[in-house]
mmCIF file of C-alpha atoms and ligand atoms in Angstrom:
data_model
loop_
_atom_site.group_PDB
_atom_site.id
_atom_site.type_symbol
_atom_site.label_atom_id
_atom_site.label_comp_id
_atom_site.label_asym_id
_atom_site.label_seq_id
_atom_site.Cartn_x
_atom_site.Cartn_y
_atom_site.Cartn_z
ATOM 1 C CA MET A 1 129.244 84.086 80.047
ATOM 2 C CA GLN A 2 128.324 87.725 79.774
ATOM 3 C CA ALA A 3 127.284 89.413 83.022
ATOM 4 C CA LEU A 4 123.535 89.967 83.381
ATOM 5 C CA THR A 5 122.176 93.517 83.145
ATOM 6 C CA VAL A 6 120.235 94.888 86.092
ATOM 7 C CA SER A 7 116.956 94.266 84.230
ATOM 8 C CA GLU A 8 117.895 90.641 83.579
ATOM 9 C CA LYS A 9 118.903 90.093 87.211
ATOM 10 C CA MET A 10 115.505 91.344 88.463
ATOM 11 C CA LYS A 11 113.770 88.610 86.500
ATOM 12 C CA THR A 12 115.543 85.971 88.578
ATOM 13 C CA ALA A 13 113.672 87.009 91.763
ATOM 14 C CA GLN A 14 111.082 84.672 93.291
ATOM 15 C CA ASP A 15 107.438 85.547 92.893
ATOM 16 C CA PHE A 16 105.732 84.217 96.028
ATOM 17 C CA LEU A 17 105.171 87.853 97.023
ATOM 18 C CA PRO A 18 103.792 89.837 94.071
ATOM 19 C CA ILE A 19 104.300 93.575 94.750
ATOM 20 C CA ASN A 20 102.711 96.274 92.590
ATOM 21 C CA GLY A 21 104.748 99.162 93.988
ATOM 22 C CA THR A 22 105.106 101.378 97.035
ATOM 23 C CA ASP A 23 101.669 102.003 98.562
ATOM 24 C CA HIS A 24 102.721 104.760 100.950
ATOM 25 C CA ILE A 25 105.499 105.882 103.277
ATOM 26 C CA GLU A 26 104.568 106.782 106.843
ATOM 27 C CA PHE A 27 106.723 109.129 108.910
ATOM 28 C CA TYR A 28 106.515 109.470 112.677
ATOM 29 C CA VAL A 29 107.091 113.158 113.364
ATOM 30 C CA GLY A 30 106.874 115.561 116.287
ATOM 31 C CA ASN A 31 104.295 117.827 114.670
ATOM 32 C CA ALA A 32 102.438 116.279 111.749
ATOM 33 C CA LYS A 33 100.311 119.370 111.144
ATOM 34 C CA GLN A 34 103.409 121.485 110.517
ATOM 35 C CA ALA A 35 105.315 118.750 108.658
ATOM 36 C CA ALA A 36 102.356 118.398 106.273
ATOM 37 C CA HIS A 37 102.544 122.116 105.575
ATOM 38 C CA TYR A 38 106.267 121.763 104.753
ATOM 39 C CA TYR A 39 105.730 118.885 102.312
ATOM 40 C CA LYS A 40 102.921 120.821 100.597
ATOM 41 C CA THR A 41 104.818 124.101 100.425
ATOM 42 C CA ALA A 42 108.329 122.869 99.707
ATOM 43 C CA PHE A 43 107.731 119.674 97.695
ATOM 44 C CA GLY A 44 104.309 120.376 96.188
ATOM 45 C CA PHE A 45 102.381 117.489 97.761
ATOM 46 C CA GLN A 46 98.579 117.767 97.798
ATOM 47 C CA SER A 47 96.222 117.282 100.750
ATOM 48 C CA LEU A 48 94.441 113.924 100.465
ATOM 49 C CA ALA A 49 93.141 112.445 103.721
ATOM 50 C CA TYR A 50 93.188 112.851 107.475
ATOM 51 C CA ALA A 51 92.641 110.692 110.558
ATOM 52 C CA GLY A 52 92.582 111.910 114.158
ATOM 53 C CA PRO A 53 90.265 112.590 117.071
ATOM 54 C CA GLU A 54 87.630 113.999 114.684
ATOM 55 C CA THR A 55 87.499 110.636 112.881
ATOM 56 C CA GLY A 56 87.464 108.557 116.049
ATOM 57 C CA VAL A 57 91.228 107.950 116.344
ATOM 58 C CA ARG A 58 92.200 108.755 119.920
ATOM 59 C CA ASP A 59 95.983 108.353 120.067
ATOM 60 C CA ARG A 60 97.331 110.064 116.935
ATOM 61 C CA ALA A 61 96.774 112.452 114.048
ATOM 62 C CA SER A 62 97.741 111.411 110.507
ATOM 63 C CA TYR A 63 97.874 113.576 107.389
ATOM 64 C CA VAL A 64 98.002 111.876 103.988
ATOM 65 C CA LEU A 65 99.634 113.785 101.124
ATOM 66 C CA GLN A 66 99.835 112.808 97.483
ATOM 67 C CA GLN A 67 101.819 113.746 94.404
ATOM 68 C CA GLY A 68 101.758 111.541 91.309
ATOM 69 C CA LYS A 69 101.718 108.005 92.713
ATOM 70 C CA ILE A 70 103.619 109.024 95.855
ATOM 71 C CA ARG A 71 101.652 108.982 99.105
ATOM 72 C CA LEU A 72 103.206 110.222 102.335
ATOM 73 C CA VAL A 73 101.513 109.768 105.706
ATOM 74 C CA LEU A 74 102.689 112.073 108.503
ATOM 75 C CA THR A 75 101.737 110.883 111.966
ATOM 76 C CA SER A 76 102.117 112.481 115.391
ATOM 77 C CA PRO A 77 101.134 110.999 118.751
ATOM 78 C CA LEU A 78 98.643 112.868 120.941
ATOM 79 C CA HIS A 79 100.111 111.656 124.253
ATOM 80 C CA SER A 80 103.543 110.836 125.647
ATOM 81 C CA ASN A 81 102.540 107.312 126.574
ATOM 82 C CA SER A 82 102.667 105.744 123.115
ATOM 83 C CA ALA A 83 104.903 103.684 120.882
ATOM 84 C CA ILE A 84 104.900 106.598 118.414
ATOM 85 C CA SER A 85 106.245 108.959 121.100
ATOM 86 C CA ASP A 86 108.923 106.424 122.016
ATOM 87 C CA HIS A 87 109.931 106.168 118.354
ATOM 88 C CA ILE A 88 110.246 109.951 117.975
ATOM 89 C CA ARG A 89 112.100 110.372 121.275
ATOM 90 C CA LEU A 90 114.720 107.865 120.141
ATOM 91 C CA HIS A 91 114.993 108.530 116.408
ATOM 92 C CA GLY A 92 113.660 112.039 115.889
ATOM 93 C CA ASP A 93 111.395 112.515 112.868
ATOM 94 C CA GLY A 94 111.829 109.617 110.478
ATOM 95 C CA VAL A 95 110.318 106.875 108.370
ATOM 96 C CA LYS A 96 108.460 104.205 110.330
ATOM 97 C CA ILE A 97 106.652 102.401 107.528
ATOM 98 C CA LEU A 98 107.507 101.470 103.943
ATOM 99 C CA ALA A 99 104.112 100.150 102.853
ATOM 100 C CA LEU A 100 103.962 97.846 99.839
ATOM 101 C CA TRP A 101 100.974 97.437 97.560
ATOM 102 C CA VAL A 102 100.244 93.714 97.244
ATOM 103 C CA ASP A 103 97.551 91.509 95.714
ATOM 104 C CA ASP A 104 96.967 89.554 98.932
ATOM 105 C CA ALA A 105 97.896 91.014 102.322
ATOM 106 C CA TYR A 106 96.971 87.829 104.210
ATOM 107 C CA LYS A 107 99.136 85.629 102.011
ATOM 108 C CA ALA A 108 102.019 88.162 102.060
ATOM 109 C CA TYR A 109 102.028 87.960 105.867
ATOM 110 C CA GLU A 110 101.742 84.198 105.965
ATOM 111 C CA GLU A 111 104.521 83.660 103.410
ATOM 112 C CA THR A 112 106.990 86.132 104.920
ATOM 113 C CA VAL A 113 106.399 85.098 108.548
ATOM 114 C CA LYS A 114 106.775 81.462 107.508
ATOM 115 C CA ARG A 115 110.165 82.435 106.040
ATOM 116 C CA GLY A 116 111.299 84.075 109.271
ATOM 117 C CA ALA A 117 109.893 87.632 109.299
ATOM 118 C CA LYS A 118 109.192 89.185 112.699
ATOM 119 C CA PRO A 119 105.459 90.052 112.857
ATOM 120 C CA TYR A 120 104.395 93.672 113.316
ATOM 121 C CA LEU A 121 100.685 93.595 112.431
ATOM 122 C CA GLU A 122 98.561 90.498 112.031
ATOM 123 C CA PRO A 123 96.378 90.519 108.915
ATOM 124 C CA GLN A 124 93.221 92.557 109.333
ATOM 125 C CA THR A 125 90.371 93.809 107.161
ATOM 126 C CA LEU A 126 89.226 97.428 107.422
ATOM 127 C CA THR A 127 85.803 98.312 106.046
ATOM 128 C CA ASP A 128 83.864 101.453 105.244
ATOM 129 C CA SER A 129 81.255 102.486 102.682
ATOM 130 C CA TYR A 130 83.916 102.507 99.909
ATOM 131 C CA GLY A 131 84.814 98.855 100.362
ATOM 132 C CA GLU A 132 87.600 97.142 102.228
ATOM 133 C CA VAL A 133 91.355 97.332 102.633
ATOM 134 C CA ARG A 134 93.305 94.371 103.958
ATOM 135 C CA LYS A 135 96.627 94.981 105.643
ATOM 136 C CA SER A 136 99.374 93.237 107.595
ATOM 137 C CA GLY A 137 102.963 94.026 108.522
ATOM 138 C CA ILE A 138 106.422 92.738 109.370
ATOM 139 C CA TYR A 139 109.584 94.342 110.737
ATOM 140 C CA THR A 140 112.602 94.955 108.527
ATOM 141 C CA TYR A 141 115.899 96.634 109.634
ATOM 142 C CA GLY A 142 115.901 98.572 112.909
ATOM 143 C CA GLU A 143 112.389 99.558 113.973
ATOM 144 C CA THR A 144 111.319 100.057 110.369
ATOM 145 C CA VAL A 145 108.252 98.185 109.157
ATOM 146 C CA HIS A 146 106.915 96.856 105.851
ATOM 147 C CA LEU A 147 103.145 96.978 105.727
ATOM 148 C CA PHE A 148 101.390 94.924 103.058
ATOM 149 C CA ILE A 149 98.360 96.782 101.708
ATOM 150 C CA GLU A 150 95.708 95.115 99.568
ATOM 151 C CA ARG A 151 93.212 97.567 98.083
ATOM 152 C CA LYS A 152 91.648 95.851 95.063
ATOM 153 C CA ASP A 153 88.214 95.957 96.762
ATOM 154 C CA TYR A 154 88.472 99.614 97.786
ATOM 155 C CA ASN A 155 87.622 102.788 95.908
ATOM 156 C CA GLY A 156 87.874 105.377 98.679
ATOM 157 C CA LEU A 157 90.558 108.078 98.892
ATOM 158 C CA PHE A 158 93.053 106.257 101.086
ATOM 159 C CA MET A 159 91.805 103.747 103.606
ATOM 160 C CA PRO A 160 88.939 103.167 106.069
ATOM 161 C CA GLY A 161 89.396 105.353 109.148
ATOM 162 C CA TYR A 162 90.473 108.380 107.088
ATOM 163 C CA ARG A 163 88.286 111.184 105.809
ATOM 164 C CA GLU A 164 88.909 113.518 102.906
ATOM 165 C CA TRP A 165 91.271 116.367 103.800
ATOM 166 C CA LYS A 166 90.120 119.490 102.013
ATOM 167 C CA SER A 167 92.372 122.485 102.363
ATOM 168 C CA ASN A 168 92.196 126.076 101.171
ATOM 169 C CA TYR A 169 95.962 125.968 100.692
ATOM 170 C CA ASN A 170 96.893 123.970 97.604
ATOM 171 C CA PRO A 171 100.348 124.803 96.198
ATOM 172 C CA THR A 172 101.092 123.420 92.721
ATOM 173 C CA ASP A 173 102.987 120.166 92.391
ATOM 174 C CA THR A 174 106.673 119.998 91.391
ATOM 175 C CA GLY A 175 106.475 117.124 88.913
ATOM 176 C CA LEU A 176 107.255 114.279 91.322
ATOM 177 C CA LEU A 177 105.799 111.014 90.003
ATOM 178 C CA TYR A 178 106.600 107.869 91.976
ATOM 179 C CA VAL A 179 108.952 106.359 94.548
ATOM 180 C CA ASP A 180 111.980 105.036 92.669
ATOM 181 C CA HIS A 181 113.817 103.439 95.604
ATOM 182 C CA CYS A 182 114.226 103.702 99.387
ATOM 183 C CA VAL A 183 117.627 103.240 100.976
ATOM 184 C CA GLY A 184 118.307 101.745 104.400
ATOM 185 C CA ASN A 185 121.375 102.303 106.577
ATOM 186 C CA VAL A 186 122.378 99.346 108.736
ATOM 187 C CA GLY A 187 125.132 98.831 111.311
ATOM 188 C CA TRP A 188 128.564 97.204 111.087
ATOM 189 C CA ASN A 189 128.469 93.715 109.537
ATOM 190 C CA ARG A 190 124.732 94.033 109.038
ATOM 191 C CA MET A 191 124.532 94.541 105.250
ATOM 192 C CA ASN A 192 124.883 90.893 104.292
ATOM 193 C CA PRO A 193 122.381 89.556 106.875
ATOM 194 C CA THR A 194 119.921 92.267 105.762
ATOM 195 C CA MET A 195 120.457 91.348 102.122
ATOM 196 C CA LYS A 196 119.908 87.684 102.946
ATOM 197 C CA TRP A 197 116.730 88.624 104.829
ATOM 198 C CA TYR A 198 115.343 90.292 101.676
ATOM 199 C CA GLU A 199 116.295 87.229 99.644
ATOM 200 C CA ASP A 200 114.926 84.607 102.045
ATOM 201 C CA VAL A 201 111.892 86.396 103.492
ATOM 202 C CA MET A 202 110.771 88.608 100.597
ATOM 203 C CA GLY A 203 112.107 86.655 97.581
ATOM 204 C CA PHE A 204 114.067 89.708 96.405
ATOM 205 C CA VAL A 205 117.257 89.512 94.355
ATOM 206 C CA ASN A 206 120.554 91.380 94.718
ATOM 207 C CA ILE A 207 120.870 93.430 91.513
ATOM 208 C CA LEU A 208 123.963 95.537 92.302
ATOM 209 C CA SER A 209 126.804 95.531 94.843
ATOM 210 C CA PHE A 210 129.403 98.131 95.703
ATOM 211 C CA ASP A 211 132.271 97.572 98.090
ATOM 212 C CA ASP A 212 134.352 100.064 100.041
ATOM 213 C CA LYS A 213 136.969 100.125 97.255
ATOM 214 C CA GLN A 214 134.353 101.543 94.875
ATOM 215 C CA ILE A 215 132.614 103.867 97.345
ATOM 216 C CA ASN A 216 135.254 105.859 99.134
ATOM 217 C CA THR A 217 136.756 109.289 99.415
ATOM 218 C CA GLU A 218 139.988 110.379 101.003
ATOM 219 C CA TYR A 219 138.293 110.151 104.408
ATOM 220 C CA SER A 220 135.493 107.640 104.562
ATOM 221 C CA ALA A 221 133.923 104.633 102.897
ATOM 222 C CA LEU A 222 130.764 102.582 102.749
ATOM 223 C CA MET A 223 129.405 99.410 101.196
ATOM 224 C CA SER A 224 126.075 99.057 99.447
ATOM 225 C CA LYS A 225 123.921 96.276 97.990
ATOM 226 C CA VAL A 226 120.720 96.849 96.061
ATOM 227 C CA MET A 227 117.790 94.470 96.595
ATOM 228 C CA SER A 228 114.876 94.401 94.133
ATOM 229 C CA ASN A 229 111.635 92.499 93.737
ATOM 230 C CA GLY A 230 111.024 90.673 90.448
ATOM 231 C CA ASN A 231 109.283 93.415 88.489
ATOM 232 C CA GLY A 232 111.657 96.112 89.793
ATOM 233 C CA TYR A 233 108.807 98.227 91.197
ATOM 234 C CA VAL A 234 110.342 98.064 94.661
ATOM 235 C CA LYS A 235 114.080 98.547 95.189
ATOM 236 C CA PHE A 236 115.845 98.755 98.521
ATOM 237 C CA PRO A 237 119.561 99.559 98.513
ATOM 238 C CA ILE A 238 121.192 98.724 101.862
ATOM 239 C CA ASN A 239 124.260 100.638 103.104
ATOM 240 C CA GLU A 240 126.788 99.655 105.746
ATOM 241 C CA PRO A 241 129.665 101.833 106.987
ATOM 242 C CA ALA A 242 133.244 100.841 106.180
ATOM 243 C CA GLU A 243 136.531 101.750 107.836
ATOM 244 C CA GLY A 244 138.025 105.072 106.732
ATOM 245 C CA LYS A 245 140.289 107.771 108.113
ATOM 246 C CA LYS A 246 137.278 109.636 109.457
ATOM 247 C CA LYS A 247 133.661 108.972 110.326
ATOM 248 C CA SER A 248 131.507 107.975 107.352
ATOM 249 C CA GLN A 249 128.099 109.470 106.595
ATOM 250 C CA ILE A 250 126.523 106.110 107.486
ATOM 251 C CA GLU A 251 128.098 106.223 110.954
ATOM 252 C CA GLU A 252 126.857 109.773 111.377
ATOM 253 C CA TYR A 253 123.358 108.617 110.456
ATOM 254 C CA LEU A 254 123.451 105.624 112.842
ATOM 255 C CA GLU A 255 124.657 107.866 115.652
ATOM 256 C CA PHE A 256 121.946 110.480 115.179
ATOM 257 C CA TYR A 257 119.059 108.188 114.230
ATOM 258 C CA GLU A 258 120.209 106.036 117.155
ATOM 259 C CA GLY A 259 119.831 102.902 115.131
ATOM 260 C CA GLU A 260 119.200 101.530 111.680
ATOM 261 C CA GLY A 261 116.626 103.174 109.463
ATOM 262 C CA VAL A 262 115.678 104.759 106.165
ATOM 263 C CA GLN A 263 118.448 107.023 104.853
ATOM 264 C CA HIS A 264 116.844 108.409 101.722
ATOM 265 C CA ILE A 265 113.750 108.227 99.577
ATOM 266 C CA ALA A 266 114.320 108.661 95.847
ATOM 267 C CA VAL A 267 111.410 110.198 93.978
ATOM 268 C CA ALA A 268 111.223 110.250 90.191
ATOM 269 C CA THR A 269 110.447 113.105 87.805
ATOM 270 C CA ASN A 270 110.276 113.317 84.005
ATOM 271 C CA ASP A 271 111.884 116.759 84.005
ATOM 272 C CA ILE A 272 114.552 117.067 86.651
ATOM 273 C CA VAL A 273 115.673 120.560 85.614
ATOM 274 C CA ASN A 274 112.192 121.995 86.088
ATOM 275 C CA THR A 275 111.476 119.984 89.255
ATOM 276 C CA VAL A 276 114.732 121.009 90.931
ATOM 277 C CA LYS A 277 114.277 124.650 89.922
ATOM 278 C CA GLN A 278 110.863 124.682 91.577
ATOM 279 C CA LEU A 279 112.025 122.843 94.698
ATOM 280 C CA LYS A 280 114.901 125.319 95.127
ATOM 281 C CA THR A 281 112.558 128.271 94.706
ATOM 282 C CA ARG A 282 110.330 126.779 97.411
ATOM 283 C CA GLY A 283 113.213 126.456 99.858
ATOM 284 C CA VAL A 284 114.321 122.820 99.530
ATOM 285 C CA GLU A 285 118.057 122.700 100.270
ATOM 286 C CA PHE A 286 120.271 120.573 98.039
ATOM 287 C CA LEU A 287 123.869 119.444 98.370
ATOM 288 C CA ASP A 288 126.391 121.784 96.774
ATOM 289 C CA ALA A 289 127.172 121.425 93.084
ATOM 290 C CA PRO A 290 130.301 119.386 92.296
ATOM 291 C CA PRO A 291 133.372 121.268 90.987
ATOM 292 C CA ASN A 292 133.490 122.482 87.341
ATOM 293 C CA ALA A 293 135.786 119.583 86.459
ATOM 294 C CA TYR A 294 132.833 117.221 87.033
ATOM 295 C CA TYR A 295 130.915 118.842 84.156
ATOM 296 C CA GLU A 296 133.980 119.174 81.918
ATOM 297 C CA ASP A 297 134.510 115.426 82.248
ATOM 298 C CA LEU A 298 130.820 114.536 81.815
ATOM 299 C CA PRO A 299 130.726 114.029 77.986
ATOM 300 C CA ASN A 300 133.653 111.580 78.266
ATOM 301 C CA ARG A 301 132.061 109.692 81.115
ATOM 302 C CA VAL A 302 128.413 109.409 80.033
ATOM 303 C CA GLY A 303 128.460 110.234 76.305
ATOM 304 C CA LYS A 304 125.759 112.254 74.597
ATOM 305 C CA ILE A 305 122.710 113.273 76.622
ATOM 306 C CA ASP A 306 119.483 115.074 75.643
ATOM 307 C CA GLU A 307 119.786 117.840 78.237
ATOM 308 C CA ASP A 308 121.704 121.117 77.942
ATOM 309 C CA MET A 309 124.768 121.192 80.156
ATOM 310 C CA ALA A 310 124.282 124.759 81.439
ATOM 311 C CA PRO A 311 121.140 124.236 83.577
ATOM 312 C CA LEU A 312 122.486 120.929 84.896
ATOM 313 C CA GLN A 313 125.672 122.635 86.036
ATOM 314 C CA GLU A 314 123.817 125.652 87.403
ATOM 315 C CA LEU A 315 121.566 123.416 89.533
ATOM 316 C CA GLY A 316 124.332 120.941 90.430
ATOM 317 C CA ILE A 317 122.476 117.987 88.886
ATOM 318 C CA LEU A 318 124.576 114.812 88.652
ATOM 319 C CA VAL A 319 124.591 112.422 85.676
ATOM 320 C CA ASP A 320 125.619 108.771 85.455
ATOM 321 C CA CYS A 321 125.193 105.929 82.970
ATOM 322 C CA ASP A 322 125.133 102.155 82.736
ATOM 323 C CA GLU A 323 124.816 99.702 79.833
ATOM 324 C CA GLU A 324 121.056 100.407 79.578
ATOM 325 C CA GLY A 325 121.092 104.226 79.468
ATOM 326 C CA TYR A 326 121.730 107.201 81.755
ATOM 327 C CA LEU A 327 120.179 108.915 84.747
ATOM 328 C CA LEU A 328 120.135 112.372 86.320
ATOM 329 C CA GLN A 329 119.976 112.822 90.077
ATOM 330 C CA LEU A 330 120.339 115.314 92.903
ATOM 331 C CA PHE A 331 120.228 114.938 96.673
ATOM 332 C CA THR A 332 118.681 117.217 99.276
ATOM 333 C CA LYS A 333 120.272 118.014 102.583
ATOM 334 C CA PRO A 334 118.670 116.196 105.547
ATOM 335 C CA VAL A 335 115.058 117.365 105.969
ATOM 336 C CA GLU A 336 115.249 117.480 109.772
ATOM 337 C CA ASP A 337 117.840 118.823 112.240
ATOM 338 C CA ARG A 338 119.255 115.430 113.020
ATOM 339 C CA PRO A 339 121.460 114.540 110.005
ATOM 340 C CA THR A 340 119.318 111.540 109.082
ATOM 341 C CA LEU A 341 116.662 111.279 106.337
ATOM 342 C CA PHE A 342 117.063 113.082 103.008
ATOM 343 C CA PHE A 343 115.469 112.897 99.549
ATOM 344 C CA GLU A 344 116.871 112.149 96.118
ATOM 345 C CA ILE A 345 115.323 113.534 92.934
ATOM 346 C CA ILE A 346 115.952 111.169 90.022
ATOM 347 C CA GLN A 347 115.164 111.111 86.319
ATOM 348 C CA ARG A 348 115.868 107.852 84.519
ATOM 349 C CA LYS A 349 116.707 107.750 80.844
ATOM 350 C CA GLY A 350 117.088 104.012 80.466
ATOM 351 C CA ALA A 351 119.617 103.444 83.256
ATOM 352 C CA GLN A 352 118.479 100.964 85.922
ATOM 353 C CA SER A 353 121.380 101.640 88.307
ATOM 354 C CA PHE A 354 121.812 104.181 91.119
ATOM 355 C CA GLY A 355 124.538 106.606 90.143
ATOM 356 C CA ALA A 356 127.689 104.766 91.258
ATOM 357 C CA GLY A 357 129.750 107.074 89.025
ATOM 358 C CA ASN A 358 128.556 109.986 91.173
ATOM 359 C CA PHE A 359 129.313 108.449 94.536
ATOM 360 C CA LYS A 360 132.686 110.126 94.897
ATOM 361 C CA ALA A 361 131.437 113.632 93.991
ATOM 362 C CA LEU A 362 128.353 113.088 96.124
ATOM 363 C CA PHE A 363 130.158 111.841 99.197
ATOM 364 C CA GLU A 364 132.709 114.610 99.091
ATOM 365 C CA SER A 365 129.796 117.025 99.104
ATOM 366 C CA ILE A 366 128.173 115.197 102.054
ATOM 367 C CA GLU A 367 131.492 115.277 103.909
ATOM 368 C CA ARG A 368 131.675 119.049 103.524
ATOM 369 C CA GLU A 369 128.284 119.185 105.302
ATOM 370 C CA GLN A 370 129.425 116.682 107.962
ATOM 371 C CA GLU A 371 132.505 118.813 108.564
ATOM 372 C CA LYS A 372 130.278 121.866 109.152
ATOM 373 C CA ARG A 373 128.305 119.869 111.731
ATOM 374 C CA GLY A 374 131.517 118.771 113.467
ATOM 375 C CA ASN A 375 130.710 115.110 112.730
ATOM 376 C CA LEU A 376 133.489 114.088 110.355
HETATM 377 FE FE1 FE2 B 401 119.489 106.697 95.825
#
């Protein structure tokens, strides 16, 4: 029997938990006001909504930013005595919540908790003059949370409790469209239990697997399995370190995040050359370009592509292909001083995979950065 393509594998997922996409991603950060300025300036996100003391929230301030379908929420605590402060003290700035847009937040909670999920937020209904939002939440790896957000009866900007955030500072966007996938790093021997959790609790399916023989460099290795829901709108690759001569990037992450968590958020564009040019101009730092040999070998490896080679090489954009098409991608350096969370910019041209053909070039580039930090 012929092996299934990634698209065919997705269709084998269970559908007790219909998910329409990523609703938002919430970061816990030391200074949300300044972080919001960074994501506007550097990435071109737009001011959308705000919650804080002025809106009756006493313990935190949250800034909601939007670009395309991507919504980021940046939250800072207002006092030391709070779970948000504890989270930041331990992990530094990072992703707390991967919120999923569902048809029924009450049922999503009931079904996942019944299947073994650890509760985070019991189902609740929030109301204001724009209607109501229902939400609930469960824990996934580490201290990371999946919120289920149901907003079919809501036509406000974001959610009850938030007001419109109007700003005089509105930098143009950079062409970012939607969240393509979010990757989690887990500890030793934790990839398979995490994968099974997504299968059992969320009804997801494993669409791709890479072992340490496929993902390795001279020095370090890792393993990765990609979990997807049935329609492919939500994809969560899970990485685990593997034994190598030196410390892998996953170990470095686990050491500095002080636990499991979100490693990178991949955001999609329809024009990666233009998006990356703009991001670089605005100060976003990317991993170094691979050696010239990478681009000389590219036509053999991926065949004919629509893009000119020169700008790809100049910007260090990576290309990979699978049986359904090709993709272009590029990775930022970590966006905080701890070497933890980073972003991926991705443009898909049919390919449903994640750039396995680039892993070696990519990881060698990451290792050069690790070396500079004294963490290899
Ligand atoms: Fe990725």
